[in-house]
Amino acid sequence: MPDYRRAFITGATYFFTVTTWHRQPVLVDPFIRKSLRKAIILVRQQAPFEILAWVLLPDHLHCLWTMPSGEANFSMRWGLIKRYVSQAAGSRFMPLTTSRIARREAGLWQRRFWEHLIRDENDYAKHVNYIHWNPVKHGLVRRSQGWPYSTFHRYVEKGIYPSDWGGSQECSDDDEFGE
């Protein structure tokens, strides 16, 4: 196994990709969405963090978080969120394998997640755009405004994006962001 080291920088902003096990398309199921929302609220009460951008797709999600100053344990936060959602879902969405039972893992999530430390304003803007463009990239909608499970609509309300932003010309397929 590679010796992967995460960058734990207190108060920093991170881009995350979290994926379902075997890319099962269950995250936009109303029960899972509600469970995910509840889990995030509960974890933020226990261990605060700020959500800057978010998109929920059928088999994965992307988001940007800023950690509180003096603290950077995003792994614990993701572990809790994944656990709470999995406990709520039980085994009705994903079958449990022998390996997952032995590791005390539910079958809903991939074991790991991908994170990227945001380095500067350009990096931040690029990742926010990628998050909001992702439903277009995956062919779920023709424009970002058509996808309901995203912070895109908040960005439009704040005047950051025009409502017609987010078609196929906004981001390049050459951009790689952890998928």
GROMACS .gro file of C-alpha atoms in nm:
model
  179
    1MET     CA    1   0.000   0.000   0.000
    2PRO     CA    2   0.139   0.344  -0.086
    3ASP     CA    3   0.246   0.573   0.193
    4TYR     CA    4  -0.012   0.843   0.125
    5ARG     CA    5   0.012   1.147   0.348
    6ARG     CA    6  -0.264   1.399   0.379
    7ALA     CA    7  -0.190   1.769   0.421
    8PHE     CA    8  -0.345   1.872   0.752
    9ILE     CA    9  -0.321   2.254   0.759
   10THR     CA   10  -0.529   2.425   1.026
   11GLY     CA   11  -0.778   2.680   0.897
   12ALA     CA   12  -0.713   2.576   0.537
   13THR     CA   13  -0.963   2.517   0.256
   14TYR     CA   14  -0.987   2.171   0.098
   15PHE     CA   15  -1.157   2.023  -0.207
   16PHE     CA   16  -1.301   1.673  -0.150
   17THR     CA   17  -1.433   1.395  -0.368
   18VAL     CA   18  -1.629   1.123  -0.188
   19THR     CA   19  -1.762   0.827  -0.384
   20THR     CA   20  -2.010   0.549  -0.325
   21TRP     CA   21  -1.895   0.189  -0.320
   22HIS     CA   22  -1.874   0.058  -0.678
   23ARG     CA   23  -2.019   0.392  -0.792
   24GLN     CA   24  -2.369   0.288  -0.696
   25PRO     CA   25  -2.606   0.574  -0.793
   26VAL     CA   26  -2.782   0.621  -0.458
   27LEU     CA   27  -2.677   0.964  -0.330
   28VAL     CA   28  -2.968   1.154  -0.488
   29ASP     CA   29  -3.220   0.914  -0.337
   30PRO     CA   30  -3.444   1.129  -0.110
   31PHE     CA   31  -3.373   0.916   0.198
   32ILE     CA   32  -2.995   0.929   0.146
   33ARG     CA   33  -3.001   1.305   0.075
   34LYS     CA   34  -3.196   1.367   0.395
   35SER     CA   35  -2.964   1.139   0.593
   36LEU     CA   36  -2.659   1.315   0.450
   37ARG     CA   37  -2.800   1.656   0.541
   38LYS     CA   38  -2.872   1.541   0.897
   39ALA     CA   39  -2.526   1.387   0.929
   40ILE     CA   40  -2.356   1.707   0.816
   41ILE     CA   41  -2.558   1.917   1.060
   42LEU     CA   42  -2.474   1.679   1.345
   43VAL     CA   43  -2.102   1.668   1.262
   44ARG     CA   44  -2.083   2.047   1.225
   45GLN     CA   45  -2.231   2.079   1.575
   46GLN     CA   46  -1.964   1.846   1.713
   47ALA     CA   47  -1.671   1.961   1.498
   48PRO     CA   48  -1.738   2.281   1.301
   49PHE     CA   49  -1.629   2.349   0.944
   50GLU     CA   50  -1.755   2.582   0.674
   51ILE     CA   51  -1.901   2.451   0.350
   52LEU     CA   52  -1.810   2.686   0.065
   53ALA     CA   53  -1.935   2.485  -0.235
   54TRP     CA   54  -2.106   2.151  -0.285
   55VAL     CA   55  -2.249   1.924  -0.552
   56LEU     CA   56  -2.420   1.593  -0.493
   57LEU     CA   57  -2.434   1.354  -0.788
   58PRO     CA   58  -2.581   1.004  -0.802
   59ASP     CA   59  -2.255   0.822  -0.723
   60HIS     CA   60  -2.021   1.085  -0.579
   61LEU     CA   61  -2.000   1.432  -0.434
   62HIS     CA   62  -1.753   1.719  -0.449
   63CYS     CA   63  -1.721   1.997  -0.198
   64LEU     CA   64  -1.500   2.271  -0.060
   65TRP     CA   65  -1.461   2.306   0.315
   66THR     CA   66  -1.270   2.553   0.526
   67MET     CA   67  -1.147   2.411   0.853
   68PRO     CA   68  -1.151   2.616   1.173
   69SER     CA   69  -0.830   2.790   1.277
   70GLY     CA   70  -0.622   2.569   1.503
   71GLU     CA   71  -0.782   2.247   1.375
   72ALA     CA   72  -0.764   2.037   1.057
   73ASN     CA   73  -0.907   1.691   1.121
   74PHE     CA   74  -1.125   1.659   0.813
   75SER     CA   75  -1.073   1.280   0.812
   76MET     CA   76  -1.259   1.247   1.142
   77ARG     CA   77  -1.541   1.462   1.007
   78TRP     CA   78  -1.576   1.254   0.690
   79GLY     CA   79  -1.562   0.935   0.894
   80LEU     CA   80  -1.849   1.054   1.111
   81ILE     CA   81  -2.058   1.178   0.819
   82LYS     CA   82  -2.013   0.850   0.634
   83ARG     CA   83  -2.090   0.648   0.946
   84TYR     CA   84  -2.408   0.842   1.029
   85VAL     CA   85  -2.542   0.813   0.674
   86SER     CA   86  -2.455   0.442   0.658
   87GLN     CA   87  -2.622   0.375   0.993
   88ALA     CA   88  -2.936   0.553   0.878
   89ALA     CA   89  -2.941   0.361   0.549
   90GLY     CA   90  -2.867   0.021   0.699
   91SER     CA   91  -2.808  -0.244   0.434
   92ARG     CA   92  -3.104  -0.152   0.214
   93PHE     CA   93  -2.888   0.043  -0.034
   94MET     CA   94  -2.568  -0.161  -0.038
   95PRO     CA   95  -2.498  -0.526   0.035
   96LEU     CA   96  -2.228  -0.594   0.292
   97THR     CA   97  -1.930  -0.805   0.193
   98THR     CA   98  -1.729  -1.027   0.427
   99SER     CA   99  -1.439  -0.783   0.405
  100ARG     CA  100  -1.659  -0.486   0.494
  101ILE     CA  101  -1.814  -0.668   0.788
  102ALA     CA  102  -1.467  -0.760   0.918
  103ARG     CA  103  -1.359  -0.396   0.893
  104ARG     CA  104  -1.687  -0.278   1.050
  105GLU     CA  105  -1.769  -0.080   0.735
  106ALA     CA  106  -2.107  -0.024   0.580
  107GLY     CA  107  -2.150  -0.087   0.212
  108LEU     CA  108  -2.252   0.265   0.107
  109TRP     CA  109  -1.917   0.443   0.068
  110GLN     CA  110  -1.580   0.381  -0.086
  111ARG     CA  111  -1.327   0.331   0.192
  112ARG     CA  112  -1.128   0.642   0.116
  113PHE     CA  113  -1.187   0.991  -0.013
  114TRP     CA  114  -0.978   1.228  -0.219
  115GLU     CA  115  -0.871   1.567  -0.089
  116HIS     CA  116  -0.679   1.858  -0.232
  117LEU     CA  117  -0.543   2.152  -0.033
  118ILE     CA  118  -0.651   2.476  -0.200
  119ARG     CA  119  -0.336   2.678  -0.262
  120ASP     CA  120  -0.455   3.021  -0.374
  121GLU     CA  121  -0.748   3.222  -0.513
  122ASN     CA  122  -0.702   3.085  -0.865
  123ASP     CA  123  -0.704   2.727  -0.734
  124TYR     CA  124  -1.013   2.807  -0.528
  125ALA     CA  125  -1.201   2.958  -0.826
  126LYS     CA  126  -1.107   2.666  -1.049
  127HIS     CA  127  -1.242   2.414  -0.798
  128VAL     CA  128  -1.563   2.608  -0.731
  129ASN     CA  129  -1.625   2.618  -1.106
  130TYR     CA  130  -1.551   2.247  -1.135
  131ILE     CA  131  -1.795   2.163  -0.855
  132HIS     CA  132  -2.075   2.359  -1.015
  133TRP     CA  133  -1.999   2.235  -1.366
  134ASN     CA  134  -1.975   1.866  -1.265
  135PRO     CA  135  -2.341   1.773  -1.339
  136VAL     CA  136  -2.290   1.905  -1.693
  137LYS     CA  137  -1.966   1.709  -1.727
  138HIS     CA  138  -2.147   1.387  -1.634
  139GLY     CA  139  -2.433   1.454  -1.876
  140LEU     CA  140  -2.697   1.494  -1.605
  141VAL     CA  141  -2.803   1.841  -1.724
  142ARG     CA  142  -2.718   2.077  -2.011
  143ARG     CA  143  -2.644   2.375  -1.782
  144SER     CA  144  -2.551   2.399  -1.416
  145GLN     CA  145  -2.877   2.573  -1.326
  146GLY     CA  146  -3.066   2.253  -1.411
  147TRP     CA  147  -2.908   2.049  -1.130
  148PRO     CA  148  -3.087   2.092  -0.795
  149TYR     CA  149  -2.827   1.934  -0.563
  150SER     CA  150  -2.563   2.203  -0.575
  151THR     CA  151  -2.462   2.532  -0.419
  152PHE     CA  152  -2.466   2.680  -0.771
  153HIS     CA  153  -2.804   2.842  -0.703
  154ARG     CA  154  -2.665   3.022  -0.395
  155TYR     CA  155  -2.376   3.154  -0.605
  156VAL     CA  156  -2.629   3.290  -0.857
  157GLU     CA  157  -2.829   3.457  -0.577
  158LYS     CA  158  -2.510   3.622  -0.451
  159GLY     CA  159  -2.429   3.749  -0.802
  160ILE     CA  160  -2.113   3.538  -0.835
  161TYR     CA  161  -2.245   3.353  -1.142
  162PRO     CA  162  -2.502   3.457  -1.401
  163SER     CA  163  -2.795   3.214  -1.404
  164ASP     CA  164  -2.699   3.085  -1.748
  165TRP     CA  165  -2.342   2.993  -1.645
  166GLY     CA  166  -2.234   2.632  -1.658
  167GLY     CA  167  -2.263   2.493  -2.005
  168SER     CA  168  -2.008   2.276  -2.180
  169GLN     CA  169  -1.775   2.571  -2.254
  170GLU     CA  170  -1.715   2.676  -1.890
  171CYS     CA  171  -1.460   2.409  -1.790
  172SER     CA  172  -1.224   2.192  -1.985
  173ASP     CA  173  -1.227   1.813  -1.989
  174ASP     CA  174  -0.852   1.845  -1.946
  175ASP     CA  175  -0.900   1.972  -1.589
  176GLU     CA  176  -0.841   1.693  -1.338
  177PHE     CA  177  -0.990   1.728  -0.991
  178GLY     CA  178  -0.970   1.389  -0.823
  179GLU     CA  179  -1.222   1.172  -0.998
   0.00000   0.00000   0.00000
